[in-house]
CSV table of C-alpha atoms in Angstrom, one decimal:
chain,number,residue,atom,x,y,z
A,7,MET,CA,0.0,0.0,0.0
A,8,THR,CA,1.3,3.5,-0.8
A,9,PRO,CA,0.5,6.6,1.2
A,10,GLY,CA,-3.0,7.8,0.5
A,11,PRO,CA,-4.3,11.0,-1.0
A,12,GLU,CA,-1.7,13.0,0.6
A,13,ASN,CA,0.2,12.7,-2.6
A,14,LYS,CA,0.4,16.5,-2.5
A,15,ARG,CA,-2.9,17.1,-4.2
A,16,GLN,CA,-2.8,19.8,-6.8
A,17,HIS,CA,-6.4,19.1,-7.6
A,18,PRO,CA,-8.8,19.3,-4.6
A,19,ARG,CA,-11.3,16.5,-4.3
A,20,ILE,CA,-15.0,17.1,-3.7
A,21,PRO,CA,-17.5,14.6,-2.2
A,22,ALA,CA,-19.4,12.9,-4.9
A,23,VAL,CA,-21.4,9.5,-5.0
A,24,LEU,CA,-21.6,8.1,-8.5
A,25,LYS,CA,-22.3,4.6,-9.5
A,26,VAL,CA,-19.2,2.8,-10.8
A,27,GLU,CA,-19.2,0.0,-13.3
A,28,TYR,CA,-16.2,-1.6,-14.8
A,29,ALA,CA,-15.5,-1.6,-18.5
A,30,ASP,CA,-12.8,-4.4,-18.3
A,31,GLY,CA,-15.1,-7.2,-17.6
A,32,ARG,CA,-15.4,-7.1,-13.8
A,33,HIS,CA,-18.9,-8.0,-12.8
A,34,ALA,CA,-19.4,-5.5,-10.1
A,35,ARG,CA,-20.9,-2.2,-9.3
A,36,ASP,CA,-19.3,0.1,-6.7
A,37,VAL,CA,-19.6,3.9,-5.9
A,38,THR,CA,-17.1,6.8,-5.8
A,39,GLU,CA,-16.4,8.6,-2.6
A,40,ASN,CA,-14.9,11.7,-4.1
A,41,LEU,CA,-13.7,13.2,-7.4
A,42,SER,CA,-11.2,15.6,-8.7
A,43,HIS,CA,-10.1,16.9,-12.2
A,44,ALA,CA,-7.3,14.3,-12.0
A,45,GLY,CA,-8.8,11.2,-10.3
A,46,LEU,CA,-11.3,9.7,-8.1
A,47,PHE,CA,-11.6,7.4,-5.1
A,48,VAL,CA,-13.8,4.2,-5.5
A,49,GLN,CA,-15.2,2.4,-2.5
A,50,THR,CA,-14.8,-1.3,-3.3
A,51,GLU,CA,-14.2,-4.8,-1.8
A,52,GLN,CA,-12.5,-5.9,-4.9
A,53,ALA,CA,-8.8,-6.7,-5.1
A,54,PHE,CA,-6.6,-4.2,-7.1
A,55,THR,CA,-2.9,-3.9,-7.5
A,56,LEU,CA,-0.9,-0.6,-7.5
A,57,GLY,CA,-0.2,0.5,-11.1
A,58,GLU,CA,-3.1,-1.6,-12.5
A,59,ASP,CA,-5.0,0.0,-15.5
A,60,VAL,CA,-8.7,0.4,-14.9
A,61,ARG,CA,-11.5,1.5,-17.2
A,62,LEU,CA,-14.6,2.8,-15.3
A,63,ALA,CA,-18.1,3.8,-16.3
A,64,LEU,CA,-19.4,6.6,-13.9
A,65,SER,CA,-23.2,7.3,-13.8
A,66,PHE,CA,-25.9,8.4,-11.5
A,67,PRO,CA,-29.7,7.4,-11.7
A,68,GLY,CA,-31.6,10.1,-13.6
A,69,LEU,CA,-28.9,12.7,-13.6
A,70,LEU,CA,-25.7,11.3,-15.5
A,71,ASP,CA,-25.5,8.8,-18.3
A,72,PRO,CA,-22.5,6.5,-18.2
A,73,VAL,CA,-19.2,8.4,-18.7
A,74,GLU,CA,-16.1,6.1,-19.3
A,75,VAL,CA,-12.7,7.2,-18.0
A,76,SER,CA,-9.4,5.3,-17.8
A,77,GLY,CA,-6.9,5.5,-15.0
A,78,ILE,CA,-4.2,3.8,-12.9
A,79,VAL,CA,-4.6,2.5,-9.4
A,80,ALA,CA,-2.5,4.9,-7.4
A,81,TRP,CA,-3.2,3.8,-3.9
A,82,VAL,CA,-5.2,1.3,-1.9
A,83,ARG,CA,-7.1,1.8,1.3
A,84,PRO,CA,-7.9,-1.4,3.4
A,85,ALA,CA,-11.2,-1.7,5.0
A,86,SER,CA,-11.3,-0.9,8.7
A,87,PHE,CA,-14.0,-0.8,11.4
A,88,ASP,CA,-14.8,2.9,10.6
A,89,GLN,CA,-14.6,3.0,6.8
A,90,PRO,CA,-14.9,0.8,3.8
A,91,GLY,CA,-11.9,-0.2,1.7
A,92,GLY,CA,-11.2,1.2,-1.7
A,93,VAL,CA,-8.8,2.5,-4.4
A,94,GLY,CA,-7.6,5.8,-5.5
A,95,VAL,CA,-7.5,6.1,-9.4
A,96,ARG,CA,-5.3,8.6,-11.0
A,97,VAL,CA,-6.5,9.8,-14.4
A,98,GLU,CA,-3.8,11.0,-16.8
A,99,ARG,CA,-5.3,11.2,-20.3
A,100,ALA,CA,-6.4,14.8,-21.1
A,101,GLU,CA,-9.7,13.6,-22.6
A,102,ASP,CA,-10.6,11.6,-19.4
A,103,ARG,CA,-9.6,14.6,-17.3
A,104,ARG,CA,-11.9,16.8,-19.4
A,105,ARG,CA,-14.7,14.3,-18.8
A,106,LEU,CA,-14.2,14.5,-15.1
A,107,GLY,CA,-14.2,18.3,-15.3
A,108,ASP,CA,-17.5,18.1,-17.0
A,109,ILE,CA,-18.9,16.1,-14.2
A,110,LEU,CA,-17.6,18.4,-11.6
A,111,SER,CA,-18.9,21.4,-13.5
A,112,ALA,CA,-22.5,19.8,-13.7
A,113,ALA,CA,-22.3,19.4,-10.0
A,114,GLY,CA,-21.5,23.0,-9.2
A,115,PRO,CA,-23.8,25.4,-7.4
A,116,ASP,CA,-25.3,27.0,-10.5
A,117,SER,CA,-26.1,23.8,-12.4
A,118,GLN,CA,-29.7,23.5,-11.4
A,119,GLU,CA,-32.5,25.7,-10.6
A,120,SER,CA,-33.2,26.9,-7.0
A,121,THR,CA,-35.4,24.7,-4.9
A,122,GLY,CA,-37.1,27.7,-3.5
A,123,GLU,CA,-40.3,27.1,-5.3
A,124,HIS,CA,-40.2,23.3,-4.8
A,125,GLU,CA,-43.4,21.8,-3.2
A,126,GLY,CA,-41.3,19.8,-0.7
A,127,TYR,CA,-39.4,16.6,-0.5
A,128,ARG,CA,-40.5,13.7,1.8
A,129,VAL,CA,-37.9,11.1,2.7
A,130,LEU,CA,-38.7,7.8,4.2
A,131,ILE,CA,-36.0,6.1,6.4
A,132,VAL,CA,-36.5,2.4,6.9
A,133,GLU,CA,-34.3,1.1,9.7
A,134,ASP,CA,-34.8,-0.7,13.0
A,135,ASN,CA,-31.6,0.6,14.7
A,136,PRO,CA,-32.4,3.7,16.7
A,137,HIS,CA,-28.8,4.8,16.7
A,138,ILE,CA,-28.5,4.7,12.9
A,139,ILE,CA,-31.9,6.4,12.5
A,140,GLU,CA,-30.6,9.3,14.7
A,141,MET,CA,-27.5,9.7,12.5
A,142,TYR,CA,-29.6,9.7,9.2
A,143,SER,CA,-32.2,12.0,10.6
A,144,TYR,CA,-29.5,14.4,11.9
A,145,VAL,CA,-28.0,14.6,8.3
A,146,LEU,CA,-31.4,15.2,6.8
A,147,LYS,CA,-32.5,17.8,9.3
A,148,LYS,CA,-29.4,19.7,9.0
A,149,LEU,CA,-30.1,19.8,5.1
A,150,ALA,CA,-33.7,20.9,5.7
A,151,SER,CA,-32.6,23.7,8.3
A,152,GLY,CA,-30.3,25.4,5.8
A,153,GLU,CA,-27.2,24.9,7.9
A,154,LEU,CA,-25.4,23.0,5.1
A,155,HIS,CA,-27.2,24.4,2.1
A,156,GLY,CA,-29.9,26.9,1.2
A,157,LYS,CA,-33.0,26.0,3.1
A,158,VAL,CA,-34.6,22.8,1.7
A,159,PRO,CA,-38.4,22.0,2.1
A,160,LEU,CA,-37.8,18.5,3.4
A,161,GLU,CA,-39.8,16.2,5.7
A,162,VAL,CA,-38.3,13.0,7.3
A,163,HIS,CA,-40.4,10.0,8.1
A,164,PHE,CA,-39.6,6.7,9.7
A,165,ALA,CA,-40.6,3.0,9.4
A,166,PRO,CA,-39.1,0.1,11.5
A,167,ASP,CA,-39.4,-2.5,8.7
A,168,GLY,CA,-40.5,-3.1,5.2
A,169,HIS,CA,-44.1,-3.8,6.0
A,170,HIS,CA,-44.7,-0.5,7.6
A,171,ALA,CA,-42.7,1.2,5.0
A,172,LEU,CA,-45.0,-0.2,2.2
A,173,LEU,CA,-48.1,0.9,3.9
A,174,MET,CA,-46.7,4.4,4.2
A,175,LEU,CA,-45.5,4.5,0.7
A,176,ARG,CA,-49.0,3.5,-0.5
A,177,GLU,CA,-50.7,6.2,1.5
A,178,GLY,CA,-48.5,9.2,0.7
A,179,ARG,CA,-46.2,10.9,-1.8
A,180,PHE,CA,-42.5,10.2,-1.0
A,181,SER,CA,-39.5,11.6,-2.9
A,182,LEU,CA,-36.8,9.1,-1.7
A,183,VAL,CA,-36.5,5.9,0.3
A,184,MET,CA,-33.4,5.1,2.5
A,185,THR,CA,-33.5,1.5,3.7
A,186,ASP,CA,-31.5,-1.0,5.6
A,187,LEU,CA,-31.5,-4.5,4.1
A,188,TYR,CA,-31.7,-6.8,7.2
A,189,MET,CA,-34.9,-6.1,9.3
A,190,PRO,CA,-37.6,-8.0,11.0
A,191,VAL,CA,-41.1,-8.6,9.5
A,192,MET,CA,-40.2,-7.6,5.9
A,193,ASP,CA,-36.6,-7.1,5.0
A,194,GLY,CA,-35.2,-4.4,2.7
A,195,PHE,CA,-34.8,-6.8,-0.2
A,196,ALA,CA,-38.5,-7.7,-0.2
A,197,LEU,CA,-39.3,-3.9,0.2
A,198,VAL,CA,-37.3,-2.9,-2.9
A,199,GLU,CA,-38.9,-5.8,-4.9
A,200,ARG,CA,-42.4,-4.7,-4.0
A,201,ILE,CA,-41.5,-0.9,-4.7
A,202,ARG,CA,-40.2,-1.8,-8.2
A,203,GLU,CA,-43.3,-4.1,-8.8
A,204,GLU,CA,-46.0,-1.4,-8.1
A,205,GLU,CA,-46.7,1.1,-10.8
A,206,ALA,CA,-47.4,4.0,-8.4
A,207,LEU,CA,-44.0,3.5,-6.5
A,208,ARG,CA,-41.5,2.1,-9.0
A,209,ALA,CA,-40.1,5.6,-9.8
A,210,ILE,CA,-39.1,6.5,-6.2
A,211,PRO,CA,-35.3,6.5,-5.9
A,212,VAL,CA,-34.1,4.1,-3.3
A,213,ILE,CA,-30.7,4.1,-1.4
A,214,ALA,CA,-29.7,0.9,0.4
A,215,ILE,CA,-27.3,1.4,3.3
A,216,SER,CA,-26.1,-1.9,4.7
A,217,ALA,CA,-23.3,-3.8,6.3
A,218,GLY,CA,-23.9,-6.7,3.9
A,219,GLY,CA,-21.0,-7.8,1.7
A,220,LYS,CA,-20.8,-8.1,-2.1
A,221,GLU,CA,-23.6,-10.7,-2.4
A,222,ALA,CA,-26.1,-8.3,-0.6
A,223,GLN,CA,-24.9,-5.4,-2.7
A,224,ASP,CA,-25.4,-7.4,-6.0
A,225,ARG,CA,-28.8,-8.6,-4.9
A,226,ALA,CA,-29.9,-5.2,-3.9
A,227,LEU,CA,-28.9,-3.6,-7.2
A,228,GLN,CA,-30.5,-6.4,-9.2
A,229,LEU,CA,-33.8,-5.7,-7.4
A,230,GLY,CA,-33.6,-2.1,-8.3
A,231,VAL,CA,-31.7,-0.2,-5.7
A,232,ASP,CA,-30.4,3.1,-7.3
A,233,ILE,CA,-27.3,3.5,-4.9
A,234,TYR,CA,-25.8,1.0,-2.5
A,235,LEU,CA,-23.7,2.5,0.4
A,236,ARG,CA,-21.8,0.2,2.8
A,237,LYS,CA,-22.0,0.6,6.4
A,238,PRO,CA,-20.2,2.3,8.3
A,239,VAL,CA,-21.4,5.1,6.2
A,240,LYS,CA,-20.0,8.6,6.5
A,241,PHE,CA,-22.1,11.8,7.2
A,242,VAL,CA,-21.0,13.3,3.8
A,243,GLU,CA,-21.8,10.2,1.9
A,244,VAL,CA,-25.4,10.2,3.1
A,245,LEU,CA,-25.7,13.9,2.5
A,246,GLU,CA,-24.3,14.0,-1.0
A,247,THR,CA,-26.3,10.9,-2.1
A,248,VAL,CA,-29.5,12.4,-0.9
A,249,LYS,CA,-28.8,15.7,-2.6
A,250,GLN,CA,-28.1,14.1,-5.8
A,251,LEU,CA,-31.0,11.7,-5.9
A,252,LEU,CA,-33.4,14.6,-4.9
A,253,ARG,CA,-31.5,16.9,-7.4
A,254,ILE,CA,-30.7,19.5,-4.7
A,255,LYS,CA,-27.9,21.9,-5.4
């Protein structure tokens, strides 16, 4: 392992959660943690070697069609109790750096209209662990209050399992679902499957946040989860993913 991002960055990185697929035949889907004009960091459980060439397709549901970039694995971060593992990818080709620059520009503060006239967002958190609920709700309430962003009309609702979540989704309009996968009564896998089966619900973006491994990730994505984040998840990852899926700038 080489020293991490402290390779004297000339290009500041910004938090950004994008879906990552591999154009070199790897059958996996991961997410980025941050981006710069010269590279990116990918959260992954896959094995990479320093100096390895990689081809990535970056996308985000409803916002960004797949953009391919090539790079070199510059450093590796092993997984630990407080953060998932991953790889830092250095992008050297001018064309690929331009593509990253276009993504960063599109994510800038003036890239979308103000949410001032928006009718309001309603987010449903499906989780049975009160400590995790407290963290997610803290992030979303900070977003709604305007402390982290211009004030956002945002309501946060909670369900302890998939069964209660489905009843709530059928009774009211929701903009986003954040769900654990392993819960009593009806787990998150079954919930996502039902959401994607029902005409009135299938367009709702879904974030799965789970401590499950690659098998759980693959199953969740196949069922229709838009973004899969691994626990332990960082404050900024929850914030940026919610902002992107709700198209809040």
